[in-house]
Amino acid sequence: LMLMSIVILTALAGVFFFRNRPFLTLITIHSSYVTFTGFRALKYKTIGPGRIELMAALVLLGVASLFVWNLQSINIVWHMSVIYYLLGFLMVILIYDFLRIFKVLQWPQAWLPEHFLKMTSSFSALFSAAAGTVLTGWEPWSQIGSSSLGTLLLIWVIWRYRKAFTAGRKAV
């Protein structure tokens, strides 16, 4: 968590003090949120998410809404398909978290797969940001390719730990 925090803080410094690129902004938002909630999943385990997770989800919703609101006025250097993909992925995570927070979806053993998926997703996002930043001559394929690899990694994690993902699952 400490190393992830350092990477995210340097990304935030890049977003605020250097070039504001929407892709990097979204990756930083995504990485920050899923790292925080993935780490918190270990803390709350079977009792489920609480107020802290609700506040983090509301902050993410506010920041993502502000990002969408300003999308037309910012200088978009990278391909919009990557921006829409990341926004959609963030919204899926946010909807899932709201369902868990408001106890619509009850899944007593969710903390382990949730931790796996969110930390893998955070790693994937940071890898995608690095590929998109370093391989600028290959845009948009550098972002699409690295995001696709991250998605395949998430699918592999689900397949590899499928017994942990289905243990104790109960939808209400």
Short mmCIF file of N, CA and C in Angstrom, two decimals:
data_model
loop_
_atom_site.label_atom_id
_atom_site.label_comp_id
_atom_site.label_asym_id
_atom_site.label_seq_id
_atom_site.Cartn_x
_atom_site.Cartn_y
_atom_site.Cartn_z
N LEU A 1 0.83 -1.19 0.00
CA LEU A 1 0.00 0.00 0.00
C LEU A 1 0.88 1.26 0.00
N MET A 2 1.99 1.19 0.69
CA MET A 2 2.89 2.35 0.75
C MET A 2 3.45 2.66 -0.64
N LEU A 3 3.91 1.64 -1.35
CA LEU A 3 4.45 1.87 -2.70
C LEU A 3 3.37 2.37 -3.65
N MET A 4 2.16 1.81 -3.53
CA MET A 4 1.06 2.27 -4.36
C MET A 4 0.75 3.74 -4.06
N SER A 5 0.80 4.12 -2.81
CA SER A 5 0.54 5.51 -2.42
C SER A 5 1.59 6.44 -3.02
N ILE A 6 2.84 6.01 -3.02
CA ILE A 6 3.91 6.84 -3.61
C ILE A 6 3.68 7.04 -5.10
N VAL A 7 3.34 5.95 -5.79
CA VAL A 7 3.07 6.04 -7.23
C VAL A 7 1.89 6.97 -7.50
N ILE A 8 0.83 6.83 -6.72
CA ILE A 8 -0.36 7.66 -6.92
C ILE A 8 -0.06 9.12 -6.61
N LEU A 9 0.72 9.38 -5.57
CA LEU A 9 1.07 10.77 -5.25
C LEU A 9 1.91 11.41 -6.35
N THR A 10 2.83 10.64 -6.93
CA THR A 10 3.62 11.20 -8.03
C THR A 10 2.73 11.42 -9.26
N ALA A 11 1.76 10.54 -9.48
CA ALA A 11 0.82 10.75 -10.60
C ALA A 11 -0.03 11.99 -10.36
N LEU A 12 -0.47 12.19 -9.13
CA LEU A 12 -1.24 13.40 -8.80
C LEU A 12 -0.40 14.65 -9.01
N ALA A 13 0.87 14.59 -8.64
CA ALA A 13 1.75 15.74 -8.87
C ALA A 13 1.86 16.02 -10.36
N GLY A 14 1.97 14.97 -11.16
CA GLY A 14 2.04 15.14 -12.61
C GLY A 14 0.77 15.75 -13.18
N VAL A 15 -0.38 15.32 -12.66
CA VAL A 15 -1.66 15.85 -13.13
C VAL A 15 -1.82 17.31 -12.76
N PHE A 16 -1.49 17.67 -11.53
CA PHE A 16 -1.74 19.03 -11.05
C PHE A 16 -0.67 20.04 -11.44
N PHE A 17 0.59 19.61 -11.47
CA PHE A 17 1.67 20.58 -11.65
C PHE A 17 2.32 20.57 -13.04
N PHE A 18 2.05 19.55 -13.83
CA PHE A 18 2.67 19.49 -15.14
C PHE A 18 1.59 19.50 -16.21
N ARG A 19 1.56 18.51 -17.06
CA ARG A 19 0.56 18.45 -18.11
C ARG A 19 -0.69 17.73 -17.62
N ASN A 20 -1.83 18.36 -17.82
CA ASN A 20 -3.07 17.72 -17.45
C ASN A 20 -3.58 16.91 -18.64
N ARG A 21 -3.42 15.61 -18.55
CA ARG A 21 -3.92 14.73 -19.59
C ARG A 21 -5.08 13.92 -19.02
N PRO A 22 -6.21 13.93 -19.69
CA PRO A 22 -7.39 13.24 -19.15
C PRO A 22 -7.15 11.77 -18.86
N PHE A 23 -6.41 11.09 -19.72
CA PHE A 23 -6.14 9.67 -19.49
C PHE A 23 -5.40 9.47 -18.17
N LEU A 24 -4.37 10.27 -17.95
CA LEU A 24 -3.61 10.15 -16.70
C LEU A 24 -4.44 10.53 -15.48
N THR A 25 -5.30 11.53 -15.67
CA THR A 25 -6.19 11.94 -14.57
C THR A 25 -7.12 10.78 -14.21
N LEU A 26 -7.73 10.16 -15.22
CA LEU A 26 -8.63 9.04 -14.96
C LEU A 26 -7.89 7.85 -14.34
N ILE A 27 -6.70 7.56 -14.84
CA ILE A 27 -5.92 6.46 -14.28
C ILE A 27 -5.60 6.74 -12.81
N THR A 28 -5.25 7.98 -12.51
CA THR A 28 -4.93 8.34 -11.13
C THR A 28 -6.16 8.21 -10.24
N ILE A 29 -7.31 8.67 -10.73
CA ILE A 29 -8.56 8.55 -9.97
C ILE A 29 -8.88 7.07 -9.75
N HIS A 30 -8.81 6.31 -10.82
CA HIS A 30 -9.11 4.88 -10.75
C HIS A 30 -8.18 4.16 -9.77
N SER A 31 -6.88 4.38 -9.95
CA SER A 31 -5.90 3.70 -9.08
C SER A 31 -6.08 4.07 -7.63
N SER A 32 -6.31 5.34 -7.37
CA SER A 32 -6.50 5.79 -5.99
C SER A 32 -7.70 5.10 -5.35
N TYR A 33 -8.81 5.11 -6.06
CA TYR A 33 -10.04 4.55 -5.49
C TYR A 33 -9.94 3.04 -5.29
N VAL A 34 -9.52 2.31 -6.31
CA VAL A 34 -9.50 0.85 -6.16
C VAL A 34 -8.40 0.39 -5.21
N THR A 35 -7.31 1.13 -5.12
CA THR A 35 -6.30 0.78 -4.12
C THR A 35 -6.86 0.98 -2.72
N PHE A 36 -7.50 2.12 -2.50
CA PHE A 36 -8.07 2.41 -1.18
C PHE A 36 -9.14 1.38 -0.81
N THR A 37 -10.10 1.14 -1.72
CA THR A 37 -11.18 0.21 -1.38
C THR A 37 -10.71 -1.24 -1.36
N GLY A 38 -9.71 -1.58 -2.17
CA GLY A 38 -9.15 -2.92 -2.12
C GLY A 38 -8.44 -3.18 -0.80
N PHE A 39 -7.74 -2.17 -0.32
CA PHE A 39 -7.07 -2.29 0.98
C PHE A 39 -8.10 -2.33 2.11
N ARG A 40 -9.13 -1.49 1.99
CA ARG A 40 -10.18 -1.46 3.02
C ARG A 40 -10.96 -2.78 3.07
N ALA A 41 -11.04 -3.50 1.96
CA ALA A 41 -11.73 -4.79 1.96
C ALA A 41 -11.09 -5.76 2.95
N LEU A 42 -9.78 -5.64 3.15
CA LEU A 42 -9.11 -6.47 4.15
C LEU A 42 -9.47 -6.03 5.56
N LYS A 43 -9.76 -4.75 5.73
CA LYS A 43 -10.09 -4.23 7.05
C LYS A 43 -11.48 -4.64 7.51
N TYR A 44 -12.48 -4.53 6.61
CA TYR A 44 -13.85 -4.77 7.06
C TYR A 44 -14.30 -6.22 6.88
N LYS A 45 -13.59 -6.99 6.12
CA LYS A 45 -13.86 -8.40 5.86
C LYS A 45 -15.36 -8.73 5.87
N THR A 46 -15.83 -9.46 6.85
CA THR A 46 -17.21 -9.97 6.81
C THR A 46 -18.26 -8.96 7.27
N ILE A 47 -17.87 -7.86 7.89
CA ILE A 47 -18.91 -6.91 8.34
C ILE A 47 -19.41 -6.02 7.21
N GLY A 48 -18.68 -5.98 6.12
CA GLY A 48 -19.11 -5.18 4.98
C GLY A 48 -18.63 -3.75 5.05
N PRO A 49 -18.76 -3.05 3.94
CA PRO A 49 -18.31 -1.65 3.88
C PRO A 49 -19.18 -0.75 4.75
N GLY A 50 -18.59 0.38 5.17
CA GLY A 50 -19.30 1.31 6.04
C GLY A 50 -19.22 2.74 5.57
N ARG A 51 -19.19 3.65 6.52
CA ARG A 51 -19.20 5.09 6.21
C ARG A 51 -17.98 5.55 5.43
N ILE A 52 -16.83 5.03 5.77
CA ILE A 52 -15.61 5.44 5.08
C ILE A 52 -15.69 5.08 3.60
N GLU A 53 -16.18 3.87 3.31
CA GLU A 53 -16.33 3.45 1.92
C GLU A 53 -17.40 4.28 1.21
N LEU A 54 -18.46 4.63 1.93
CA LEU A 54 -19.50 5.49 1.35
C LEU A 54 -18.92 6.86 0.99
N MET A 55 -18.14 7.43 1.87
CA MET A 55 -17.52 8.74 1.59
C MET A 55 -16.58 8.65 0.39
N ALA A 56 -15.78 7.58 0.33
CA ALA A 56 -14.87 7.41 -0.81
C ALA A 56 -15.64 7.26 -2.11
N ALA A 57 -16.74 6.51 -2.09
CA ALA A 57 -17.56 6.32 -3.29
C ALA A 57 -18.21 7.64 -3.72
N LEU A 58 -18.68 8.42 -2.76
CA LEU A 58 -19.28 9.71 -3.09
C LEU A 58 -18.24 10.69 -3.66
N VAL A 59 -17.04 10.66 -3.10
CA VAL A 59 -15.96 11.49 -3.64
C VAL A 59 -15.64 11.07 -5.07
N LEU A 60 -15.55 9.76 -5.31
CA LEU A 60 -15.29 9.27 -6.67
C LEU A 60 -16.41 9.70 -7.61
N LEU A 61 -17.65 9.58 -7.19
CA LEU A 61 -18.77 9.99 -8.03
C LEU A 61 -18.69 11.48 -8.35
N GLY A 62 -18.34 12.29 -7.36
CA GLY A 62 -18.20 13.73 -7.58
C GLY A 62 -17.06 14.07 -8.52
N VAL A 63 -15.92 13.43 -8.32
CA VAL A 63 -14.75 13.71 -9.17
C VAL A 63 -15.01 13.23 -10.60
N ALA A 64 -15.61 12.05 -10.74
CA ALA A 64 -15.91 11.53 -12.08
C ALA A 64 -16.95 12.42 -12.78
N SER A 65 -17.93 12.90 -12.04
CA SER A 65 -18.94 13.80 -12.62
C SER A 65 -18.31 15.11 -13.06
N LEU A 66 -17.43 15.65 -12.24
CA LEU A 66 -16.71 16.87 -12.60
C LEU A 66 -15.84 16.65 -13.84
N PHE A 67 -15.22 15.49 -13.91
CA PHE A 67 -14.40 15.15 -15.07
C PHE A 67 -15.25 15.11 -16.33
N VAL A 68 -16.41 14.44 -16.26
CA VAL A 68 -17.30 14.35 -17.42
C VAL A 68 -17.82 15.74 -17.80
N TRP A 69 -18.15 16.54 -16.80
CA TRP A 69 -18.65 17.90 -17.03
C TRP A 69 -17.63 18.74 -17.80
N ASN A 70 -16.36 18.58 -17.47
CA ASN A 70 -15.29 19.37 -18.09
C ASN A 70 -14.65 18.67 -19.29
N LEU A 71 -15.18 17.55 -19.71
CA LEU A 71 -14.57 16.75 -20.76
C LEU A 71 -14.42 17.52 -22.07
N GLN A 72 -15.38 18.36 -22.41
CA GLN A 72 -15.32 19.10 -23.67
C GLN A 72 -14.33 20.26 -23.62
N SER A 73 -14.06 20.77 -22.43
CA SER A 73 -13.19 21.95 -22.34
C SER A 73 -11.72 21.63 -22.12
N ILE A 74 -11.39 20.37 -21.88
CA ILE A 74 -9.99 20.03 -21.63
C ILE A 74 -9.32 19.58 -22.92
N ASN A 75 -8.02 19.69 -22.93
CA ASN A 75 -7.23 19.33 -24.10
C ASN A 75 -7.03 17.81 -24.12
N ILE A 76 -7.73 17.14 -25.02
CA ILE A 76 -7.64 15.69 -25.09
C ILE A 76 -6.63 15.31 -26.16
N VAL A 77 -5.53 14.75 -25.70
CA VAL A 77 -4.45 14.36 -26.59
C VAL A 77 -4.60 12.89 -26.98
N TRP A 78 -5.20 12.11 -26.13
CA TRP A 78 -5.28 10.68 -26.34
C TRP A 78 -6.64 10.31 -26.88
N HIS A 79 -6.77 9.11 -27.35
CA HIS A 79 -7.98 8.65 -28.02
C HIS A 79 -9.15 8.56 -27.03
N MET A 80 -10.31 9.03 -27.47
CA MET A 80 -11.49 9.06 -26.60
C MET A 80 -11.98 7.66 -26.22
N SER A 81 -11.73 6.65 -27.04
CA SER A 81 -12.19 5.30 -26.71
C SER A 81 -11.60 4.84 -25.38
N VAL A 82 -10.37 5.23 -25.11
CA VAL A 82 -9.72 4.85 -23.86
C VAL A 82 -10.37 5.59 -22.69
N ILE A 83 -10.69 6.85 -22.90
CA ILE A 83 -11.35 7.65 -21.85
C ILE A 83 -12.71 7.05 -21.51
N TYR A 84 -13.51 6.72 -22.53
CA TYR A 84 -14.84 6.14 -22.30
C TYR A 84 -14.74 4.77 -21.64
N TYR A 85 -13.76 3.98 -22.05
CA TYR A 85 -13.56 2.66 -21.44
C TYR A 85 -13.28 2.81 -19.94
N LEU A 86 -12.39 3.71 -19.60
CA LEU A 86 -12.04 3.90 -18.19
C LEU A 86 -13.20 4.46 -17.38
N LEU A 87 -13.93 5.41 -17.96
CA LEU A 87 -15.12 5.95 -17.26
C LEU A 87 -16.15 4.85 -17.02
N GLY A 88 -16.37 4.03 -18.04
CA GLY A 88 -17.32 2.92 -17.88
C GLY A 88 -16.87 1.93 -16.82
N PHE A 89 -15.59 1.62 -16.82
CA PHE A 89 -15.05 0.69 -15.83
C PHE A 89 -15.19 1.28 -14.42
N LEU A 90 -14.90 2.57 -14.27
CA LEU A 90 -15.08 3.23 -12.98
C LEU A 90 -16.52 3.17 -12.52
N MET A 91 -17.45 3.37 -13.43
CA MET A 91 -18.87 3.35 -13.06
C MET A 91 -19.32 1.95 -12.65
N VAL A 92 -18.81 0.91 -13.29
CA VAL A 92 -19.14 -0.46 -12.90
C VAL A 92 -18.66 -0.72 -11.48
N ILE A 93 -17.44 -0.31 -11.18
CA ILE A 93 -16.90 -0.49 -9.83
C ILE A 93 -17.72 0.31 -8.83
N LEU A 94 -18.08 1.52 -9.19
CA LEU A 94 -18.86 2.38 -8.30
C LEU A 94 -20.25 1.80 -8.03
N ILE A 95 -20.91 1.30 -9.06
CA ILE A 95 -22.23 0.68 -8.88
C ILE A 95 -22.12 -0.53 -7.96
N TYR A 96 -21.13 -1.36 -8.19
CA TYR A 96 -20.91 -2.52 -7.32
C TYR A 96 -20.70 -2.08 -5.87
N ASP A 97 -19.87 -1.06 -5.68
CA ASP A 97 -19.60 -0.59 -4.32
C ASP A 97 -20.85 -0.02 -3.65
N PHE A 98 -21.64 0.73 -4.40
CA PHE A 98 -22.89 1.26 -3.83
C PHE A 98 -23.85 0.12 -3.46
N LEU A 99 -23.92 -0.91 -4.30
CA LEU A 99 -24.77 -2.06 -3.97
C LEU A 99 -24.30 -2.74 -2.69
N ARG A 100 -23.00 -2.82 -2.50
CA ARG A 100 -22.45 -3.43 -1.28
C ARG A 100 -22.66 -2.50 -0.07
N ILE A 101 -22.45 -1.21 -0.26
CA ILE A 101 -22.58 -0.27 0.85
C ILE A 101 -24.01 -0.23 1.38
N PHE A 102 -24.99 -0.22 0.44
CA PHE A 102 -26.39 -0.13 0.85
C PHE A 102 -27.03 -1.49 1.06
N LYS A 103 -26.20 -2.52 1.14
CA LYS A 103 -26.62 -3.89 1.48
C LYS A 103 -27.63 -4.48 0.50
N VAL A 104 -27.67 -3.97 -0.72
CA VAL A 104 -28.51 -4.57 -1.75
C VAL A 104 -27.90 -5.90 -2.17
N LEU A 105 -26.60 -5.92 -2.28
CA LEU A 105 -25.86 -7.13 -2.61
C LEU A 105 -25.14 -7.58 -1.34
N GLN A 106 -25.55 -8.71 -0.81
CA GLN A 106 -24.89 -9.24 0.38
C GLN A 106 -24.06 -10.44 -0.04
N TRP A 107 -22.79 -10.36 0.27
CA TRP A 107 -21.85 -11.39 -0.12
C TRP A 107 -20.83 -11.48 1.00
N PRO A 108 -21.11 -12.33 2.00
CA PRO A 108 -20.28 -12.35 3.22
C PRO A 108 -18.80 -12.58 2.98
N GLN A 109 -18.45 -13.38 2.00
CA GLN A 109 -17.05 -13.69 1.75
C GLN A 109 -16.44 -12.83 0.64
N ALA A 110 -17.04 -11.70 0.35
CA ALA A 110 -16.61 -10.87 -0.79
C ALA A 110 -15.26 -10.20 -0.56
N TRP A 111 -14.83 -10.09 0.67
CA TRP A 111 -13.62 -9.32 0.93
C TRP A 111 -12.40 -9.87 0.20
N LEU A 112 -12.26 -11.19 0.10
CA LEU A 112 -11.08 -11.76 -0.55
C LEU A 112 -11.09 -11.54 -2.07
N PRO A 113 -12.15 -11.93 -2.77
CA PRO A 113 -12.15 -11.64 -4.21
C PRO A 113 -12.16 -10.15 -4.51
N GLU A 114 -12.85 -9.38 -3.67
CA GLU A 114 -12.86 -7.93 -3.86
C GLU A 114 -11.45 -7.35 -3.74
N HIS A 115 -10.71 -7.82 -2.76
CA HIS A 115 -9.33 -7.37 -2.60
C HIS A 115 -8.50 -7.77 -3.82
N PHE A 116 -8.60 -9.04 -4.24
CA PHE A 116 -7.86 -9.52 -5.42
C PHE A 116 -8.15 -8.65 -6.63
N LEU A 117 -9.44 -8.47 -6.93
CA LEU A 117 -9.82 -7.76 -8.15
C LEU A 117 -9.43 -6.28 -8.10
N LYS A 118 -9.64 -5.65 -6.97
CA LYS A 118 -9.35 -4.22 -6.91
C LYS A 118 -7.85 -3.94 -6.92
N MET A 119 -7.08 -4.75 -6.27
CA MET A 119 -5.63 -4.53 -6.29
C MET A 119 -5.05 -4.89 -7.66
N THR A 120 -5.58 -5.94 -8.30
CA THR A 120 -5.14 -6.28 -9.65
C THR A 120 -5.54 -5.17 -10.62
N SER A 121 -6.73 -4.64 -10.44
CA SER A 121 -7.20 -3.53 -11.28
C SER A 121 -6.33 -2.29 -11.11
N SER A 122 -5.93 -2.02 -9.89
CA SER A 122 -5.06 -0.87 -9.64
C SER A 122 -3.70 -1.06 -10.31
N PHE A 123 -3.15 -2.25 -10.17
CA PHE A 123 -1.87 -2.55 -10.83
C PHE A 123 -2.01 -2.40 -12.35
N SER A 124 -3.10 -2.92 -12.89
CA SER A 124 -3.36 -2.83 -14.32
C SER A 124 -3.47 -1.38 -14.77
N ALA A 125 -4.15 -0.56 -13.98
CA ALA A 125 -4.30 0.86 -14.33
C ALA A 125 -2.95 1.57 -14.34
N LEU A 126 -2.12 1.28 -13.36
CA LEU A 126 -0.80 1.91 -13.32
C LEU A 126 0.08 1.44 -14.47
N PHE A 127 -0.03 0.17 -14.82
CA PHE A 127 0.70 -0.36 -15.97
C PHE A 127 0.23 0.32 -17.26
N SER A 128 -1.07 0.50 -17.37
CA SER A 128 -1.64 1.16 -18.55
C SER A 128 -1.19 2.62 -18.64
N ALA A 129 -1.12 3.28 -17.51
CA ALA A 129 -0.64 4.67 -17.50
C ALA A 129 0.82 4.74 -17.94
N ALA A 130 1.61 3.81 -17.44
CA ALA A 130 3.03 3.80 -17.83
C ALA A 130 3.18 3.53 -19.32
N ALA A 131 2.44 2.55 -19.83
CA ALA A 131 2.52 2.23 -21.26
C ALA A 131 2.05 3.40 -22.11
N GLY A 132 0.96 4.04 -21.69
CA GLY A 132 0.43 5.17 -22.45
C GLY A 132 1.34 6.37 -22.43
N THR A 133 2.07 6.54 -21.36
CA THR A 133 2.98 7.68 -21.24
C THR A 133 4.29 7.44 -21.97
N VAL A 134 4.82 6.24 -21.86
CA VAL A 134 6.12 5.94 -22.45
C VAL A 134 6.02 5.65 -23.94
N LEU A 135 4.97 4.96 -24.36
CA LEU A 135 4.82 4.56 -25.75
C LEU A 135 3.89 5.50 -26.51
N THR A 136 4.20 6.79 -26.47
CA THR A 136 3.31 7.78 -27.09
C THR A 136 3.22 7.65 -28.60
N GLY A 137 4.21 7.10 -29.24
CA GLY A 137 4.18 6.91 -30.68
C GLY A 137 3.20 5.83 -31.13
N TRP A 138 2.72 5.04 -30.21
CA TRP A 138 1.84 3.93 -30.53
C TRP A 138 0.38 4.21 -30.17
N GLU A 139 0.05 5.47 -29.87
CA GLU A 139 -1.32 5.80 -29.47
C GLU A 139 -2.29 5.55 -30.61
N PRO A 140 -3.50 5.13 -30.35
CA PRO A 140 -4.10 4.78 -29.06
C PRO A 140 -3.83 3.34 -28.65
N TRP A 141 -3.09 2.59 -29.49
CA TRP A 141 -2.91 1.16 -29.24
C TRP A 141 -2.11 0.89 -27.98
N SER A 142 -1.26 1.81 -27.57
CA SER A 142 -0.51 1.58 -26.34
C SER A 142 -1.46 1.56 -25.14
N GLN A 143 -2.47 2.42 -25.15
CA GLN A 143 -3.45 2.42 -24.06
C GLN A 143 -4.43 1.27 -24.19
N ILE A 144 -4.93 1.05 -25.41
CA ILE A 144 -5.91 -0.02 -25.61
C ILE A 144 -5.27 -1.38 -25.34
N GLY A 145 -4.05 -1.58 -25.83
CA GLY A 145 -3.37 -2.85 -25.61
C GLY A 145 -3.08 -3.11 -24.14
N SER A 146 -2.58 -2.11 -23.43
CA SER A 146 -2.27 -2.32 -22.01
C SER A 146 -3.55 -2.48 -21.19
N SER A 147 -4.61 -1.75 -21.54
CA SER A 147 -5.89 -1.93 -20.85
C SER A 147 -6.46 -3.32 -21.13
N SER A 148 -6.30 -3.79 -22.36
CA SER A 148 -6.77 -5.14 -22.70
C SER A 148 -5.99 -6.20 -21.94
N LEU A 149 -4.68 -6.01 -21.82
CA LEU A 149 -3.88 -6.94 -21.02
C LEU A 149 -4.34 -6.95 -19.56
N GLY A 150 -4.64 -5.76 -19.05
CA GLY A 150 -5.15 -5.67 -17.68
C GLY A 150 -6.48 -6.38 -17.52
N THR A 151 -7.35 -6.24 -18.51
CA THR A 151 -8.64 -6.93 -18.48
C THR A 151 -8.44 -8.44 -18.52
N LEU A 152 -7.53 -8.90 -19.37
CA LEU A 152 -7.22 -10.34 -19.41
C LEU A 152 -6.65 -10.83 -18.08
N LEU A 153 -5.82 -10.00 -17.45
CA LEU A 153 -5.28 -10.35 -16.14
C LEU A 153 -6.40 -10.49 -15.11
N LEU A 154 -7.37 -9.57 -15.15
CA LEU A 154 -8.52 -9.66 -14.24
C LEU A 154 -9.33 -10.93 -14.50
N ILE A 155 -9.53 -11.26 -15.76
CA ILE A 155 -10.26 -12.49 -16.11
C ILE A 155 -9.50 -13.71 -15.59
N TRP A 156 -8.18 -13.69 -15.75
CA TRP A 156 -7.37 -14.80 -15.25
C TRP A 156 -7.48 -14.92 -13.73
N VAL A 157 -7.44 -13.79 -13.02
CA VAL A 157 -7.56 -13.82 -11.56
C VAL A 157 -8.91 -14.41 -11.16
N ILE A 158 -9.98 -14.01 -11.86
CA ILE A 158 -11.31 -14.57 -11.56
C ILE A 158 -11.31 -16.08 -11.81
N TRP A 159 -10.75 -16.50 -12.95
CA TRP A 159 -10.72 -17.92 -13.27
C TRP A 159 -9.86 -18.69 -12.28
N ARG A 160 -8.71 -18.15 -11.95
CA ARG A 160 -7.77 -18.84 -11.06
C ARG A 160 -8.33 -19.01 -9.65
N TYR A 161 -9.04 -18.00 -9.17
CA TYR A 161 -9.57 -18.02 -7.81
C TYR A 161 -11.09 -18.14 -7.80
N ARG A 162 -11.66 -18.83 -8.79
CA ARG A 162 -13.10 -18.91 -8.95
C ARG A 162 -13.80 -19.54 -7.74
N LYS A 163 -13.16 -20.44 -7.04
CA LYS A 163 -13.79 -21.03 -5.86
C LYS A 163 -13.94 -19.98 -4.75
N ALA A 164 -12.95 -19.11 -4.61
CA ALA A 164 -13.04 -18.05 -3.60
C ALA A 164 -14.12 -17.03 -4.00
N PHE A 165 -14.33 -16.83 -5.31
CA PHE A 165 -15.31 -15.87 -5.76
C PHE A 165 -16.74 -16.37 -5.58
N THR A 166 -16.94 -17.68 -5.58
CA THR A 166 -18.30 -18.20 -5.48
C THR A 166 -18.64 -18.70 -4.08
N ALA A 167 -17.68 -18.76 -3.19
CA ALA A 167 -17.92 -19.26 -1.83
C ALA A 167 -18.78 -18.29 -1.03
N GLY A 168 -19.87 -18.77 -0.52
CA GLY A 168 -20.70 -17.95 0.37
C GLY A 168 -21.44 -16.82 -0.31
N ARG A 169 -21.58 -16.84 -1.62
CA ARG A 169 -22.24 -15.74 -2.33
C ARG A 169 -23.75 -15.85 -2.17
N LYS A 170 -24.37 -14.73 -1.79
CA LYS A 170 -25.83 -14.71 -1.62
C LYS A 170 -26.33 -13.35 -2.06
N ALA A 171 -27.08 -13.29 -3.13
CA ALA A 171 -27.67 -12.04 -3.60
C ALA A 171 -29.05 -11.86 -3.00
N VAL A 172 -29.36 -10.67 -2.56
CA VAL A 172 -30.66 -10.38 -1.96
C VAL A 172 -31.44 -9.48 -2.90
#
